[in-house]
C-alpha cells in the first residue's frame, strides 16, 4: 500500500534533516521538493532511479495531482518540506485530498527555521525570569491575520516573537511593535538562510534601525525576524541563573547542595519538582 510522507527537510543545511527523514528520502520512489526553499542537496540520498520534481512552479492542485499519481506507481512517496511541515507548510490542504483518495499519509517533523536561526546566532529563545514563552507568527501579507493575532496584540506579552514570512514587511513590524510599547532600542535579530552552507547572513539591530540594516545587507527573502528580551544575553555582564543548574535546587536527577525550602516540602506534583521539562 502506497504511503505519502511529508518530511521536514530542516532549515537548509542537508545535514539538518532527521535520520528518519533521510531514510525515507533514500527509500522513496518519488520525491517532490519545494525548490525555492529546500536545498536540492537534500536529495543527495535519493536513489538514482527516484522520480524527482520541483514544486516551485506548481499550484496546490498540481502538487496534489503529482503526489496521487506517484502514489499509484511507488510504495513510498516523499513530499520534502522546508523546516517543519506543521508550520506554514499547507500540510492540511495537501493531506485532505490524499485522505479523500484513500492514500495513507505520514509526517516526519523537521527542525524549523525559527530554531535554526536562534542556533545560528547562539541565542536562547527563553531565559529564566525574562520570558518563558515563544510565539511563532507572521504579519499579515496576502494572508490576513485572524482576530486577536495582530503583531501589536501578540507583542504586548513581551515574550519572544519569531516572525516568519515577513522580511519584506519590516516597516509594519516596526509600527506594530512600537504600538505595543516596545522601545526603539529593543534588539532585533534577522537571520537569512539560517544554516545554508556559505549563504547564511546574520543581521543584528534595534527596532529603530533593523530595516535599514537589512536593506544594507541586501536581505529581502528567506529570513527569520526574532524579537526577544533575551537577545544578546551571551554578552550581558550579569544573568539570572537558570534553576536547573542552581545548587540550591533539587530535582529528580540531583539533590540540592544547599537545602531548598521548596524542594524540602513533599510536593512531588509541584511542576518544578518534576524536572522533565526544566530548562
Ligand atoms: N515550515 C518552515 C516555514 C515555512 S514558511 C519552517 O518550519 O521553518 C517560509 C518562511 O520560513 C520564510 O519566509 C522565512 O521566514 C522562514 N525560513 C525558512 N527557511 C529559513 C532559513 N533557512 N532561514 C531563515 N528563515 C527561514
CSV table of C-alpha atoms and ligand atoms in Angstrom, one decimal:
chain,number,residue,atom,x,y,z
A,1,UNK,CA,0.0,0.0,0.0
A,2,UNK,CA,1.5,3.4,-1.0
A,3,UNK,CA,2.2,6.0,1.6
A,4,UNK,CA,2.9,9.7,1.1
A,5,UNK,CA,5.3,11.1,3.6
A,6,UNK,CA,5.5,14.8,4.4
A,7,UNK,CA,9.1,15.1,5.5
A,8,UNK,CA,10.6,18.1,7.3
A,9,UNK,CA,13.8,18.7,5.4
A,10,UNK,CA,15.1,21.1,8.1
A,11,UNK,CA,16.1,24.8,7.5
A,12,UNK,CA,18.5,24.3,4.6
A,13,UNK,CA,21.7,22.5,5.5
A,14,UNK,CA,21.1,19.0,4.3
A,15,UNK,CA,22.8,17.7,7.5
A,16,UNK,CA,19.8,19.0,9.5
A,17,UNK,CA,17.2,16.6,8.2
A,18,UNK,CA,16.3,13.9,10.7
A,19,UNK,CA,17.7,10.4,10.4
A,20,UNK,CA,14.1,9.2,9.7
A,21,UNK,CA,13.7,11.8,7.0
A,22,UNK,CA,16.9,10.8,5.4
A,23,UNK,CA,16.0,7.2,5.4
A,24,UNK,CA,12.7,8.0,3.7
A,25,UNK,CA,14.5,10.0,1.0
A,26,UNK,CA,16.7,7.1,0.4
A,27,UNK,CA,13.7,4.7,0.2
A,28,UNK,CA,11.4,6.9,-1.9
A,29,UNK,CA,10.3,6.0,-5.4
A,30,UNK,CA,9.3,9.6,-6.0
A,31,UNK,CA,10.2,12.9,-4.3
A,32,UNK,CA,8.5,16.3,-4.7
A,33,UNK,CA,10.6,19.1,-3.1
A,34,UNK,CA,9.9,22.8,-2.6
A,35,UNK,CA,12.7,24.0,-4.8
A,36,UNK,CA,12.8,27.6,-3.7
A,37,UNK,CA,13.2,26.7,0.0
A,38,UNK,CA,14.6,23.2,0.3
A,39,UNK,CA,18.2,22.8,-0.7
A,40,UNK,CA,18.5,20.4,-3.7
A,41,UNK,CA,21.4,18.8,-1.9
A,42,UNK,CA,18.8,17.3,0.5
A,43,UNK,CA,18.2,14.9,-2.5
A,44,UNK,CA,21.7,13.5,-2.4
A,45,UNK,CA,20.4,10.4,-0.6
A,46,UNK,CA,17.8,9.7,-3.2
A,47,UNK,CA,18.1,6.5,-5.3
A,48,UNK,CA,19.3,7.3,-8.9
A,49,UNK,CA,16.1,5.9,-10.3
A,50,UNK,CA,13.9,8.0,-8.0
A,51,UNK,CA,11.4,10.4,-9.8
A,52,UNK,CA,12.3,13.9,-8.6
A,53,UNK,CA,10.2,17.0,-9.2
A,54,UNK,CA,10.4,20.6,-8.0
A,55,UNK,CA,7.1,22.1,-6.8
A,56,UNK,CA,8.4,25.7,-7.4
A,57,UNK,CA,6.0,26.3,-10.2
A,58,UNK,CA,3.1,24.0,-9.2
A,59,UNK,CA,0.0,25.2,-7.5
A,60,UNK,CA,-1.7,23.2,-4.8
A,61,UNK,CA,-3.9,21.2,-7.3
A,62,UNK,CA,-0.8,20.3,-9.4
A,63,UNK,CA,1.1,19.2,-6.3
A,64,UNK,CA,-1.7,17.0,-5.1
A,65,UNK,CA,-2.2,15.5,-8.6
A,66,UNK,CA,1.5,14.7,-8.7
A,67,UNK,CA,1.5,13.1,-5.3
A,68,UNK,CA,-1.6,11.0,-6.1
A,69,UNK,CA,-0.2,9.9,-9.5
A,70,UNK,CA,3.2,8.9,-8.0
A,71,UNK,CA,1.4,7.0,-5.1
A,72,UNK,CA,-0.1,4.9,-7.9
A,73,UNK,CA,3.4,3.9,-9.1
A,74,UNK,CA,5.5,3.7,-5.9
A,75,UNK,CA,5.2,2.4,-2.4
A,76,UNK,CA,6.9,5.4,-0.8
A,77,UNK,CA,6.4,8.9,-2.0
A,78,UNK,CA,8.1,11.9,-0.2
A,79,UNK,CA,7.0,15.5,-0.1
A,80,UNK,CA,10.0,17.4,1.2
A,81,UNK,CA,9.0,20.5,3.1
A,82,UNK,CA,11.2,23.2,4.5
A,83,UNK,CA,11.8,23.3,8.2
A,84,UNK,CA,8.9,21.5,9.9
A,85,UNK,CA,5.8,20.6,7.9
A,86,UNK,CA,3.4,21.8,10.6
A,87,UNK,CA,4.4,25.4,10.2
A,88,UNK,CA,3.2,27.5,7.2
A,89,UNK,CA,3.5,24.4,5.0
A,90,UNK,CA,0.0,23.9,3.6
A,91,UNK,CA,0.1,20.4,5.2
A,92,UNK,CA,-3.6,20.0,5.7
A,93,UNK,CA,-4.5,21.3,2.3
A,94,UNK,CA,-2.4,18.5,0.8
A,95,UNK,CA,-3.4,15.8,3.3
A,96,UNK,CA,-7.2,16.2,2.8
A,97,UNK,CA,-7.3,15.3,-0.9
A,98,UNK,CA,-4.9,12.3,-0.2
A,99,UNK,CA,-7.3,11.2,2.5
A,100,UNK,CA,-10.2,11.5,0.1
A,101,UNK,CA,-8.2,9.4,-2.4
A,102,UNK,CA,-7.7,6.8,0.3
A,103,UNK,CA,-3.9,7.2,0.3
A,104,UNK,CA,-2.1,6.7,3.6
A,105,UNK,CA,-0.2,9.7,4.9
A,106,UNK,CA,2.7,10.1,7.4
A,107,UNK,CA,4.6,13.2,8.7
A,108,UNK,CA,8.2,13.4,9.8
A,109,UNK,CA,9.0,16.5,11.8
A,110,UNK,CA,11.9,18.8,10.9
A,111,UNK,CA,14.0,21.5,12.5
A,112,UNK,CA,12.2,24.7,12.0
A,113,UNK,CA,14.0,27.8,10.7
A,114,UNK,CA,13.0,29.6,13.9
A,115,UNK,CA,15.2,27.2,15.9
A,116,UNK,CA,17.9,27.2,13.3
A,117,UNK,CA,18.0,31.0,13.4
A,118,UNK,CA,18.4,31.0,17.2
A,119,UNK,CA,21.1,28.4,16.8
A,120,UNK,CA,23.0,30.4,14.1
A,121,UNK,CA,23.1,33.4,16.4
A,122,UNK,CA,23.8,31.5,19.6
A,123,UNK,CA,20.7,32.8,21.2
A,124,UNK,CA,18.2,31.3,23.7
A,125,UNK,CA,14.6,32.0,23.0
A,126,UNK,CA,13.7,31.6,26.7
A,127,UNK,CA,15.6,32.8,29.8
A,128,UNK,CA,14.5,32.4,33.4
A,129,UNK,CA,12.5,35.3,34.8
A,130,UNK,CA,12.7,37.2,31.4
A,131,UNK,CA,10.5,35.2,29.2
A,132,UNK,CA,9.3,31.6,29.2
A,133,UNK,CA,7.2,31.9,26.1
A,134,UNK,CA,7.8,31.8,22.4
A,135,UNK,CA,5.2,32.9,19.8
A,136,UNK,CA,5.7,31.7,16.2
A,137,UNK,CA,3.8,34.1,14.0
A,138,UNK,CA,3.8,36.3,10.9
A,139,UNK,CA,2.4,39.6,9.9
A,140,UNK,CA,-0.5,40.0,7.5
A,141,UNK,CA,0.6,39.8,3.9
A,142,UNK,CA,-1.8,38.3,1.3
A,143,UNK,CA,-2.9,36.0,4.2
A,144,UNK,CA,-4.8,38.1,6.7
A,145,UNK,CA,-4.3,37.6,10.4
A,146,UNK,CA,-7.2,36.2,12.4
A,147,UNK,CA,-8.8,38.5,15.1
A,148,UNK,CA,-6.6,38.9,18.2
A,149,UNK,CA,-3.4,37.9,16.4
A,150,UNK,CA,-2.1,41.2,15.1
A,151,UNK,CA,1.6,41.6,15.9
A,152,UNK,CA,0.7,44.6,18.1
A,153,UNK,CA,-1.6,42.4,20.2
A,154,UNK,CA,0.9,39.5,20.4
A,155,UNK,CA,3.8,41.8,21.2
A,156,UNK,CA,2.0,43.0,24.4
A,157,UNK,CA,3.1,39.8,26.0
A,158,UNK,CA,6.8,40.9,25.9
A,159,UNK,CA,7.8,37.4,25.2
A,160,UNK,CA,9.9,36.1,22.3
A,161,UNK,CA,8.4,36.5,18.8
A,162,UNK,CA,9.7,34.5,15.9
A,163,UNK,CA,8.2,36.2,12.8
A,164,UNK,CA,8.0,34.1,9.6
A,165,UNK,CA,7.3,35.2,6.1
A,166,UNK,CA,7.6,38.9,6.9
A,167,UNK,CA,11.1,40.2,5.9
A,168,UNK,CA,9.5,42.5,3.3
A,169,UNK,CA,7.2,43.8,5.9
A,170,UNK,CA,9.7,45.3,8.4
A,171,UNK,CA,8.0,48.6,8.3
A,172,UNK,CA,4.8,47.0,9.5
A,173,UNK,CA,6.7,45.0,12.2
A,174,UNK,CA,8.3,48.2,13.4
A,175,UNK,CA,5.0,50.0,13.6
A,176,UNK,CA,3.2,47.2,15.4
A,177,UNK,CA,5.9,46.6,17.9
A,178,UNK,CA,6.0,50.3,18.7
A,179,UNK,CA,2.2,50.3,19.1
A,180,UNK,CA,2.7,47.5,21.7
A,181,UNK,CA,5.2,49.7,23.6
A,182,UNK,CA,8.5,48.1,22.5
A,183,UNK,CA,11.2,50.8,22.6
A,184,UNK,CA,13.3,51.8,19.6
A,185,UNK,CA,16.3,50.2,21.3
A,186,UNK,CA,14.7,46.8,21.6
A,187,UNK,CA,17.1,44.3,20.0
A,188,UNK,CA,16.0,42.6,16.8
A,189,UNK,CA,17.7,39.6,15.1
A,190,UNK,CA,17.3,38.8,11.4
A,191,UNK,CA,18.8,35.6,10.0
A,192,UNK,CA,18.7,35.0,6.3
A,193,UNK,CA,19.1,31.4,5.1
A,194,UNK,CA,19.9,30.1,8.5
A,195,UNK,CA,22.1,27.0,8.3
A,196,UNK,CA,22.6,27.2,4.5
A,197,UNK,CA,26.3,26.5,4.0
A,198,UNK,CA,28.0,29.6,2.8
A,199,UNK,CA,24.8,31.6,2.4
A,200,UNK,CA,23.7,32.4,6.0
A,201,UNK,CA,23.6,36.0,6.9
A,202,UNK,CA,23.0,37.3,10.5
A,203,UNK,CA,21.9,40.9,11.0
A,204,UNK,CA,21.5,42.4,14.4
A,205,UNK,CA,20.0,45.7,15.1
A,206,UNK,CA,17.4,47.6,17.1
A,207,UNK,CA,13.8,48.2,16.4
A,208,UNK,CA,14.6,51.6,15.0
A,209,UNK,CA,17.3,50.6,12.5
A,210,UNK,CA,16.7,46.9,11.7
A,211,UNK,CA,15.0,47.8,8.4
A,212,UNK,CA,18.0,49.9,7.2
A,213,UNK,CA,20.4,47.3,8.3
A,214,UNK,CA,18.6,44.6,6.4
A,215,UNK,CA,18.4,46.7,3.3
A,216,UNK,CA,22.1,47.5,3.6
A,217,UNK,CA,22.8,43.7,3.8
A,218,UNK,CA,20.6,43.1,0.8
A,219,UNK,CA,18.2,40.8,2.7
A,220,UNK,CA,14.7,40.7,1.3
A,221,UNK,CA,13.8,37.0,1.3
A,222,UNK,CA,14.0,33.7,3.3
A,223,UNK,CA,14.7,35.4,6.6
A,224,UNK,CA,13.5,35.0,10.2
A,225,UNK,CA,12.9,38.0,12.3
A,226,UNK,CA,13.3,37.4,16.1
A,227,UNK,CA,12.4,40.0,18.7
A,228,UNK,CA,13.0,39.0,22.2
A,229,UNK,CA,14.1,40.3,25.6
A,230,UNK,CA,16.7,37.5,25.6
A,231,UNK,CA,18.7,38.7,22.6
A,232,UNK,CA,22.3,39.3,23.3
A,233,UNK,CA,22.3,37.7,26.7
A,234,UNK,CA,25.5,35.9,26.0
A,235,UNK,CA,27.3,39.2,26.4
A,236,UNK,CA,25.4,40.7,29.3
A,237,UNK,CA,27.5,41.4,32.4
A,238,UNK,CA,25.0,39.5,34.6
A,239,UNK,CA,22.4,36.9,34.0
A,240,UNK,CA,19.8,35.4,36.3
A,241,UNK,CA,20.9,31.7,36.5
A,242,UNK,CA,18.5,29.0,35.4
A,243,UNK,CA,17.1,27.0,38.3
A,244,UNK,CA,18.2,23.8,36.6
A,245,UNK,CA,21.8,24.4,37.5
A,246,UNK,CA,21.2,26.3,40.7
A,247,UNK,CA,23.0,24.4,43.5
A,248,UNK,CA,20.0,25.1,45.8
A,249,UNK,CA,17.5,23.4,43.6
A,250,UNK,CA,16.7,19.7,43.8
A,251,UNK,CA,15.1,17.7,41.1
A,252,UNK,CA,14.7,14.1,40.1
A,253,UNK,CA,18.3,13.6,39.0
A,254,UNK,CA,20.2,15.7,41.5
A,255,UNK,CA,19.9,16.6,45.2
A,256,UNK,CA,20.4,20.2,46.3
A,257,UNK,CA,23.7,21.0,47.8
A,258,UNK,CA,22.2,23.9,49.7
A,259,UNK,CA,18.9,22.9,51.3
A,260,UNK,CA,16.0,24.3,49.3
A,261,UNK,CA,12.9,25.1,51.4
A,262,UNK,CA,10.6,24.5,48.5
A,263,UNK,CA,12.1,21.2,47.5
A,264,UNK,CA,12.2,20.1,51.2
A,265,UNK,CA,8.4,20.1,51.2
A,266,UNK,CA,7.0,16.8,49.9
A,267,UNK,CA,5.2,18.2,46.9
A,268,UNK,CA,6.1,15.8,44.1
A,269,UNK,CA,3.2,17.1,42.0
A,270,UNK,CA,4.8,20.6,42.0
A,271,UNK,CA,5.8,21.2,38.4
A,272,UNK,CA,9.3,22.4,39.3
A,273,UNK,CA,10.0,19.1,41.1
A,274,UNK,CA,9.0,17.1,38.1
A,275,UNK,CA,12.2,18.2,36.3
A,276,UNK,CA,11.2,16.6,33.0
A,277,UNK,CA,10.7,19.9,31.3
A,278,UNK,CA,13.2,22.0,33.1
A,279,UNK,CA,15.4,24.5,31.2
B,1,LIG,N1,8.0,25.2,7.7
B,1,LIG,C1,9.0,26.2,7.7
B,1,LIG,C2,8.5,27.6,7.4
B,1,LIG,C3,8.0,27.8,6.0
B,1,LIG,S1,7.4,29.4,5.7
B,1,LIG,C4,9.8,26.2,9.0
B,1,LIG,O1,9.4,25.4,9.9
B,1,LIG,O2,10.9,26.8,9.1
B,1,LIG,C5,8.8,30.1,4.9
B,1,LIG,C6,9.4,31.2,5.9
B,1,LIG,O3,10.2,30.5,6.8
B,1,LIG,C7,10.4,32.2,5.2
B,1,LIG,O4,9.6,33.3,4.8
B,1,LIG,C8,11.3,32.5,6.4
B,1,LIG,O5,10.6,33.5,7.3
B,1,LIG,C9,11.4,31.2,7.1
B,1,LIG,N2,12.5,30.4,6.7
B,1,LIG,C10,12.6,29.3,6.0
B,1,LIG,N3,13.8,28.8,5.9
B,1,LIG,C11,14.6,29.7,6.5
B,1,LIG,C12,16.0,29.8,6.8
B,1,LIG,N4,16.8,28.8,6.4
B,1,LIG,N5,16.5,30.9,7.5
B,1,LIG,C13,15.6,31.8,7.9
B,1,LIG,N6,14.3,31.8,7.7
B,1,LIG,C14,13.8,30.8,7.0
